[in-house]
C-alpha cells in the first residue's frame, strides 16, 4: 500500500437520465390547462475533480505509516529467514553431536573387545569386562538417542522448507569455534541489529503516527473542486419546455468539525494508549532479549570450559587406549 495515493486528487464521471409521466392542471387567467400523460425527460452528465489541499498533515502521516508498515513486513521476512538459519544450525549441531556419539561408541566397542580378550586369557577380571560392557551399552543408547534427535531436527527443518518430511542427511557443514566473543560487543550489536527490537521500534513509530493522524481531525480541511456539467430537461407541460445548461465550475471549500459527539477526543485518547502500550512492549522486548543474551553468554562461557575439559579427556582416553 506504499504509494502517493493520499496526495492525489480523485476524478469521477457521472451520467444519469430520468423520465417521468405526469398529469398536471394549471389555472391561468381563469382558464384551466390540463396535460395528461405528459412525459418529461431529464439528462445530466459531468466530470468532477476533488483535491484535498490540507487536512492537518494527515496525508503525510498516512504515507509515512505505510512506509513503516512496509518496513515491518520486510523485517518479518528477515525474521523468518533467521528462523530457518537457526533450524539449519541445529541440524549442523546435531550432526556434530551424532558424530561425537559414534566416535565414543567406537571407542567403547574397542575397549570392550580388548577387555573381553584380556578376560579370556586371564589378564583382567570379569568385573572389568562387565563394566566395559555397561559402558558400551550406555554409549550405544546415547548414539541411538542422538540419531533420533537428528531425525527430529530434520523434520523441523523440512517443515519450514515445505519439503518431504522424511528427507534427511542433506545438510553438509561444520561449526567452527572463533575467538572468544565479548559480551559488551554482543550487547551493542543486539540493541542495534536484533530483528525483534527493530520491529518494536517500527511499531512505536506506527503508534506515534496514529496519534498524529488522530489529532489531524482537529484541523480544518481545505478542498479544491472543479469539473464540467451538462444538464438538459424536456418538459412539454411546463412553461419552459426545454431547459439546458452546460459549462465548467471550480472553487474552494473549507470545513471544520465543531462538535462530533466527542469522537475525535475518543480517538486521540485511544491512540495515546496505543502509543504507551507500544513503548512498554518495546521495553519488555528489550529486557527479554538482554536476558536471553545474558543466559546464552553464561552458557557459552561454561561450554568453552567444558570443551577444554573434554579435549583433555579425549587425550587421556587415547593414551589409555594406546597403553
Short mmCIF file of C-alpha atoms in Angstrom, two decimals:
data_model
loop_
_atom_site.label_atom_id
_atom_site.label_comp_id
_atom_site.label_asym_id
_atom_site.label_seq_id
_atom_site.Cartn_x
_atom_site.Cartn_y
_atom_site.Cartn_z
CA UNK A 1 0.00 0.00 0.00
CA UNK A 2 3.00 2.32 -0.08
CA UNK A 3 2.18 4.89 -2.76
CA UNK A 4 1.36 8.55 -3.19
CA UNK A 5 -2.39 7.99 -3.22
CA UNK A 6 -3.10 10.23 -0.18
CA UNK A 7 -1.62 13.21 -2.06
CA UNK A 8 -3.51 12.73 -5.33
CA UNK A 9 -6.94 14.06 -6.33
CA UNK A 10 -9.99 11.96 -7.12
CA UNK A 11 -11.68 12.20 -10.52
CA UNK A 12 -15.11 10.87 -11.31
CA UNK A 13 -17.56 10.76 -14.20
CA UNK A 14 -21.29 10.52 -13.71
CA UNK A 15 -24.27 10.45 -16.05
CA UNK A 16 -27.99 9.99 -15.44
CA UNK A 17 -31.24 10.00 -17.37
CA UNK A 18 -34.65 10.20 -15.76
CA UNK A 19 -38.05 10.08 -17.42
CA UNK A 20 -41.42 10.65 -15.79
CA UNK A 21 -45.07 10.67 -16.86
CA UNK A 22 -47.37 13.07 -15.01
CA UNK A 23 -50.86 14.54 -15.13
CA UNK A 24 -50.96 18.25 -14.44
CA UNK A 25 -53.52 21.05 -14.19
CA UNK A 26 -52.58 24.74 -14.36
CA UNK A 27 -55.06 27.60 -13.72
CA UNK A 28 -54.10 30.79 -15.52
CA UNK A 29 -56.37 33.86 -16.11
CA UNK A 30 -59.38 31.86 -15.07
CA UNK A 31 -58.67 29.13 -17.58
CA UNK A 32 -57.72 25.56 -16.78
CA UNK A 33 -54.91 23.99 -18.69
CA UNK A 34 -54.61 20.26 -18.38
CA UNK A 35 -51.81 17.99 -19.55
CA UNK A 36 -52.42 14.30 -19.17
CA UNK A 37 -49.72 11.69 -19.66
CA UNK A 38 -47.09 14.40 -20.04
CA UNK A 39 -43.64 12.86 -20.49
CA UNK A 40 -40.61 14.65 -19.03
CA UNK A 41 -37.04 13.74 -19.86
CA UNK A 42 -34.02 14.84 -17.75
CA UNK A 43 -30.46 14.16 -18.82
CA UNK A 44 -27.33 15.06 -16.84
CA UNK A 45 -23.65 14.26 -17.20
CA UNK A 46 -20.43 15.61 -15.84
CA UNK A 47 -16.85 15.08 -14.77
CA UNK A 48 -15.63 16.18 -11.35
CA UNK A 49 -12.29 16.59 -9.62
CA UNK A 50 -11.76 16.82 -5.87
CA UNK A 51 -8.36 17.56 -4.41
CA UNK A 52 -7.79 17.87 -0.69
CA UNK A 53 -5.11 20.51 -0.25
CA UNK A 54 -4.84 20.47 3.53
CA UNK A 55 -6.09 18.02 6.15
CA UNK A 56 -3.94 18.73 9.19
CA UNK A 57 -0.98 16.84 7.64
CA UNK A 58 -2.95 13.57 7.80
CA UNK A 59 -1.98 12.61 4.25
CA UNK A 60 1.73 12.91 5.09
CA UNK A 61 1.32 10.89 8.29
CA UNK A 62 -0.63 8.23 6.41
CA UNK A 63 2.09 7.91 3.79
CA UNK A 64 4.76 7.60 6.48
CA UNK A 65 2.67 4.99 8.26
CA UNK A 66 2.52 2.91 5.09
CA UNK A 67 6.31 3.15 4.82
CA UNK A 68 6.71 1.88 8.39
CA UNK A 69 4.30 -1.00 7.75
CA UNK A 70 6.28 -1.98 4.65
CA UNK A 71 9.49 -1.97 6.69
CA UNK A 72 7.84 -4.16 9.34
CA UNK A 73 6.83 -6.63 6.62
CA UNK A 74 10.42 -6.80 5.39
CA UNK A 75 11.67 -7.35 8.95
CA UNK A 76 9.15 -10.17 9.42
CA UNK A 77 10.58 -11.79 6.29
CA UNK A 78 14.06 -11.34 7.72
CA UNK A 79 12.92 -12.98 10.97
CA UNK A 80 11.57 -15.95 9.01
CA UNK A 81 14.94 -16.34 7.26
CA UNK A 82 16.73 -16.13 10.61
CA UNK A 83 14.48 -18.86 11.99
CA UNK A 84 15.42 -21.03 9.02
CA UNK A 85 19.10 -20.39 9.74
CA UNK A 86 18.53 -21.43 13.35
CA UNK A 87 16.96 -24.68 12.18
CA UNK A 88 19.87 -25.35 9.81
CA UNK A 89 22.32 -24.59 12.64
CA UNK A 90 20.50 -27.02 14.93
CA UNK A 91 20.84 -29.72 12.27
CA UNK A 92 24.55 -28.99 11.88
CA UNK A 93 24.99 -29.07 15.65
CA UNK A 94 23.10 -32.33 15.90
CA UNK A 95 25.28 -33.82 13.16
CA UNK A 96 28.31 -32.96 15.27
CA UNK A 97 26.76 -34.50 18.39
CA UNK A 98 25.87 -37.65 16.47
CA UNK A 99 29.44 -37.89 15.16
CA UNK A 100 30.78 -37.48 18.69
CA UNK A 101 28.41 -40.20 19.95
CA UNK A 102 29.51 -42.51 17.12
CA UNK A 103 33.15 -41.90 17.95
CA UNK A 104 32.51 -42.68 21.63
CA UNK A 105 30.67 -45.83 20.61
CA UNK A 106 33.63 -46.99 18.52
CA UNK A 107 35.99 -46.39 21.43
CA UNK A 108 33.71 -48.24 23.83
CA UNK A 109 33.38 -51.12 21.39
CA UNK A 110 37.15 -51.35 21.01
CA UNK A 111 37.64 -51.12 24.78
CA UNK A 112 35.06 -53.85 25.41
CA UNK A 113 36.63 -56.13 22.80
CA UNK A 114 40.03 -55.62 24.43
CA UNK A 115 38.63 -56.21 27.92
CA UNK A 116 36.86 -59.36 26.76
CA UNK A 117 40.01 -60.74 25.16
CA UNK A 118 42.06 -59.99 28.26
CA UNK A 119 39.38 -61.67 30.42
CA UNK A 120 39.53 -64.76 28.23
CA UNK A 121 43.30 -65.05 28.62
CA UNK A 122 43.02 -64.25 32.32
CA UNK A 123 44.68 -60.84 32.38
CA UNK A 124 41.56 -58.94 33.54
CA UNK A 125 38.78 -59.90 35.89
CA UNK A 126 35.22 -60.47 34.75
CA UNK A 127 34.12 -57.36 36.68
CA UNK A 128 36.20 -55.07 34.46
CA UNK A 129 34.88 -56.78 31.34
CA UNK A 130 31.30 -56.32 32.58
CA UNK A 131 31.96 -52.64 33.31
CA UNK A 132 33.28 -52.21 29.77
CA UNK A 133 30.09 -53.89 28.50
CA UNK A 134 27.93 -51.47 30.55
CA UNK A 135 29.86 -48.53 29.10
CA UNK A 136 29.33 -49.94 25.61
CA UNK A 137 25.58 -50.27 26.20
CA UNK A 138 25.40 -46.73 27.56
CA UNK A 139 27.26 -45.34 24.54
CA UNK A 140 25.04 -47.38 22.21
CA UNK A 141 21.92 -45.96 23.86
CA UNK A 142 23.31 -42.43 23.66
CA UNK A 143 24.12 -42.93 19.96
CA UNK A 144 20.54 -44.03 19.24
CA UNK A 145 19.16 -41.00 21.10
CA UNK A 146 21.38 -38.61 19.15
CA UNK A 147 20.30 -40.31 15.93
CA UNK A 148 16.66 -39.80 16.88
CA UNK A 149 17.28 -36.14 17.74
CA UNK A 150 18.97 -35.60 14.36
CA UNK A 151 15.96 -37.02 12.55
CA UNK A 152 13.64 -34.77 14.58
CA UNK A 153 15.81 -31.77 13.70
CA UNK A 154 15.50 -32.64 10.00
CA UNK A 155 11.71 -32.95 10.33
CA UNK A 156 11.55 -29.44 11.85
CA UNK A 157 13.77 -28.08 9.08
CA UNK A 158 11.74 -29.81 6.36
CA UNK A 159 8.55 -28.37 7.84
CA UNK A 160 9.88 -24.82 7.46
CA UNK A 161 11.26 -25.55 3.98
CA UNK A 162 7.98 -27.20 2.90
CA UNK A 163 9.68 -30.31 1.60
CA UNK A 164 9.48 -34.06 2.19
CA UNK A 165 9.39 -34.59 5.96
CA UNK A 166 11.35 -37.84 5.68
CA UNK A 167 14.18 -36.25 3.74
CA UNK A 168 17.40 -36.17 5.78
CA UNK A 169 21.19 -36.21 5.72
CA UNK A 170 21.43 -33.43 3.13
CA UNK A 171 22.98 -30.73 5.33
CA UNK A 172 26.75 -30.81 4.98
CA UNK A 173 28.54 -28.17 7.00
CA UNK A 174 30.51 -27.66 10.19
CA UNK A 175 30.55 -25.26 13.13
CA UNK A 176 33.91 -23.61 13.69
CA UNK A 177 34.85 -22.05 17.00
CA UNK A 178 36.11 -18.50 16.60
CA UNK A 179 37.93 -16.27 19.02
CA UNK A 180 36.12 -15.82 22.36
CA UNK A 181 33.15 -13.50 21.96
CA UNK A 182 32.97 -10.32 24.05
CA UNK A 183 29.75 -9.70 25.93
CA UNK A 184 29.74 -5.92 25.50
CA UNK A 185 30.23 -6.20 21.73
CA UNK A 186 27.38 -8.69 21.52
CA UNK A 187 25.12 -6.41 23.59
CA UNK A 188 25.86 -3.42 21.34
CA UNK A 189 25.09 -5.41 18.19
CA UNK A 190 21.98 -6.88 19.83
CA UNK A 191 20.45 -3.50 20.61
CA UNK A 192 21.20 -2.22 17.12
CA UNK A 193 20.51 -5.17 14.82
CA UNK A 194 18.17 -7.54 16.64
CA UNK A 195 15.16 -8.09 14.37
CA UNK A 196 12.64 -8.24 17.21
CA UNK A 197 13.83 -4.89 18.55
CA UNK A 198 13.81 -3.36 15.07
CA UNK A 199 10.18 -4.44 14.65
CA UNK A 200 9.41 -3.00 18.09
CA UNK A 201 10.92 0.35 17.13
CA UNK A 202 8.86 0.39 13.94
CA UNK A 203 5.72 -0.44 15.92
CA UNK A 204 6.42 2.50 18.21
CA UNK A 205 6.79 4.75 15.18
CA UNK A 206 3.48 3.49 13.77
CA UNK A 207 1.70 4.24 17.06
CA UNK A 208 3.17 7.76 17.09
CA UNK A 209 1.92 8.32 13.55
CA UNK A 210 -1.53 7.02 14.54
CA UNK A 211 -1.58 9.66 17.27
CA UNK A 212 -0.75 12.40 14.76
CA UNK A 213 -3.41 11.08 12.38
CA UNK A 214 -5.99 11.21 15.17
CA UNK A 215 -5.02 14.78 16.04
CA UNK A 216 -5.26 15.83 12.40
CA UNK A 217 -9.07 15.68 12.76
CA UNK A 218 -8.89 18.82 14.91
CA UNK A 219 -7.60 20.91 11.99
CA UNK A 220 -9.71 22.42 9.19
CA UNK A 221 -9.98 20.73 5.81
CA UNK A 222 -9.34 22.64 2.59
CA UNK A 223 -10.58 21.15 -0.71
CA UNK A 224 -10.40 22.25 -4.31
CA UNK A 225 -13.27 21.23 -6.57
CA UNK A 226 -13.52 21.55 -10.34
CA UNK A 227 -15.41 19.94 -13.13
CA UNK A 228 -17.77 20.24 -16.08
CA UNK A 229 -21.54 19.63 -16.02
CA UNK A 230 -24.17 19.19 -18.72
CA UNK A 231 -27.90 19.24 -17.92
CA UNK A 232 -30.92 19.05 -20.24
CA UNK A 233 -34.56 18.83 -19.24
CA UNK A 234 -37.53 18.43 -21.60
CA UNK A 235 -40.96 19.02 -20.09
CA UNK A 236 -43.75 19.78 -22.62
CA UNK A 237 -46.25 20.54 -19.87
CA UNK A 238 -44.03 23.18 -18.27
CA UNK A 239 -43.89 26.84 -19.19
CA UNK A 240 -40.29 26.22 -20.19
CA UNK A 241 -40.46 23.12 -22.29
CA UNK A 242 -36.67 22.85 -22.72
CA UNK A 243 -34.04 23.75 -20.18
CA UNK A 244 -30.37 23.15 -20.97
CA UNK A 245 -27.19 24.23 -19.20
CA UNK A 246 -23.55 23.27 -19.50
CA UNK A 247 -20.17 24.62 -18.51
CA UNK A 248 -17.19 24.27 -16.17
CA UNK A 249 -17.05 25.08 -12.48
CA UNK A 250 -14.34 25.39 -9.83
CA UNK A 251 -13.94 26.56 -6.28
CA UNK A 252 -12.54 26.03 -2.82
CA UNK A 253 -14.25 24.75 0.28
CA UNK A 254 -13.18 24.93 3.92
CA UNK A 255 -14.71 22.74 6.62
CA UNK A 256 -14.12 22.46 10.36
CA UNK A 257 -15.64 19.96 12.77
CA UNK A 258 -17.01 21.97 15.67
CA UNK A 259 -18.58 19.08 17.57
CA UNK A 260 -18.88 15.44 16.57
CA UNK A 261 -20.07 13.78 19.76
CA UNK A 262 -16.53 13.73 21.26
CA UNK A 263 -15.47 11.21 18.62
CA UNK A 264 -12.14 12.97 17.97
CA UNK A 265 -11.37 13.04 21.67
CA UNK A 266 -12.04 9.31 21.96
CA UNK A 267 -9.76 8.51 19.01
CA UNK A 268 -6.95 10.67 20.40
CA UNK A 269 -7.15 9.03 23.82
CA UNK A 270 -7.14 5.55 22.27
CA UNK A 271 -4.16 6.47 20.08
CA UNK A 272 -2.32 7.74 23.15
CA UNK A 273 -2.95 4.45 24.96
CA UNK A 274 -1.72 2.51 21.91
CA UNK A 275 1.43 4.62 21.84
CA UNK A 276 2.10 4.00 25.54
CA UNK A 277 1.47 0.27 25.09
CA UNK A 278 3.88 0.13 22.15
CA UNK A 279 6.56 1.82 24.24
CA UNK A 280 6.02 -0.63 27.12
CA UNK A 281 6.05 -3.59 24.71
CA UNK A 282 9.38 -2.41 23.31
CA UNK A 283 10.84 -2.07 26.79
CA UNK A 284 9.64 -5.58 27.61
CA UNK A 285 11.12 -7.00 24.40
CA UNK A 286 14.42 -5.21 25.01
CA UNK A 287 14.63 -6.56 28.55
CA UNK A 288 13.80 -10.06 27.33
CA UNK A 289 16.48 -10.15 24.61
CA UNK A 290 19.01 -8.78 27.11
CA UNK A 291 18.11 -11.59 29.49
CA UNK A 292 18.37 -14.14 26.68
CA UNK A 293 21.80 -12.82 25.76
CA UNK A 294 22.98 -12.95 29.37
CA UNK A 295 21.84 -16.56 29.72
CA UNK A 296 23.31 -17.61 26.38
CA UNK A 297 26.63 -15.92 27.14
CA UNK A 298 26.79 -17.64 30.50
CA UNK A 299 26.17 -20.98 28.77
CA UNK A 300 28.76 -20.05 26.14
CA UNK A 301 31.46 -19.36 28.76
CA UNK A 302 30.69 -22.60 30.61
CA UNK A 303 30.74 -24.58 27.37
CA UNK A 304 34.15 -23.17 26.48
CA UNK A 305 35.48 -24.62 29.71
CA UNK A 306 33.66 -27.90 29.06
CA UNK A 307 35.27 -28.08 25.61
CA UNK A 308 38.68 -27.66 27.22
CA UNK A 309 37.91 -30.44 29.73
CA UNK A 310 36.59 -32.74 27.03
CA UNK A 311 39.67 -32.20 24.85
CA UNK A 312 41.85 -33.16 27.79
CA UNK A 313 39.67 -36.20 28.49
CA UNK A 314 39.98 -37.20 24.85
CA UNK A 315 43.77 -37.12 25.03
CA UNK A 316 43.74 -39.18 28.22
CA UNK A 317 41.34 -41.72 26.66
CA UNK A 318 43.56 -42.15 23.62
CA UNK A 319 46.61 -42.55 25.84
CA UNK A 320 44.85 -45.22 27.88
CA UNK A 321 43.71 -46.98 24.73
CA UNK A 322 47.22 -46.97 23.27
CA UNK A 323 48.61 -48.26 26.53
#
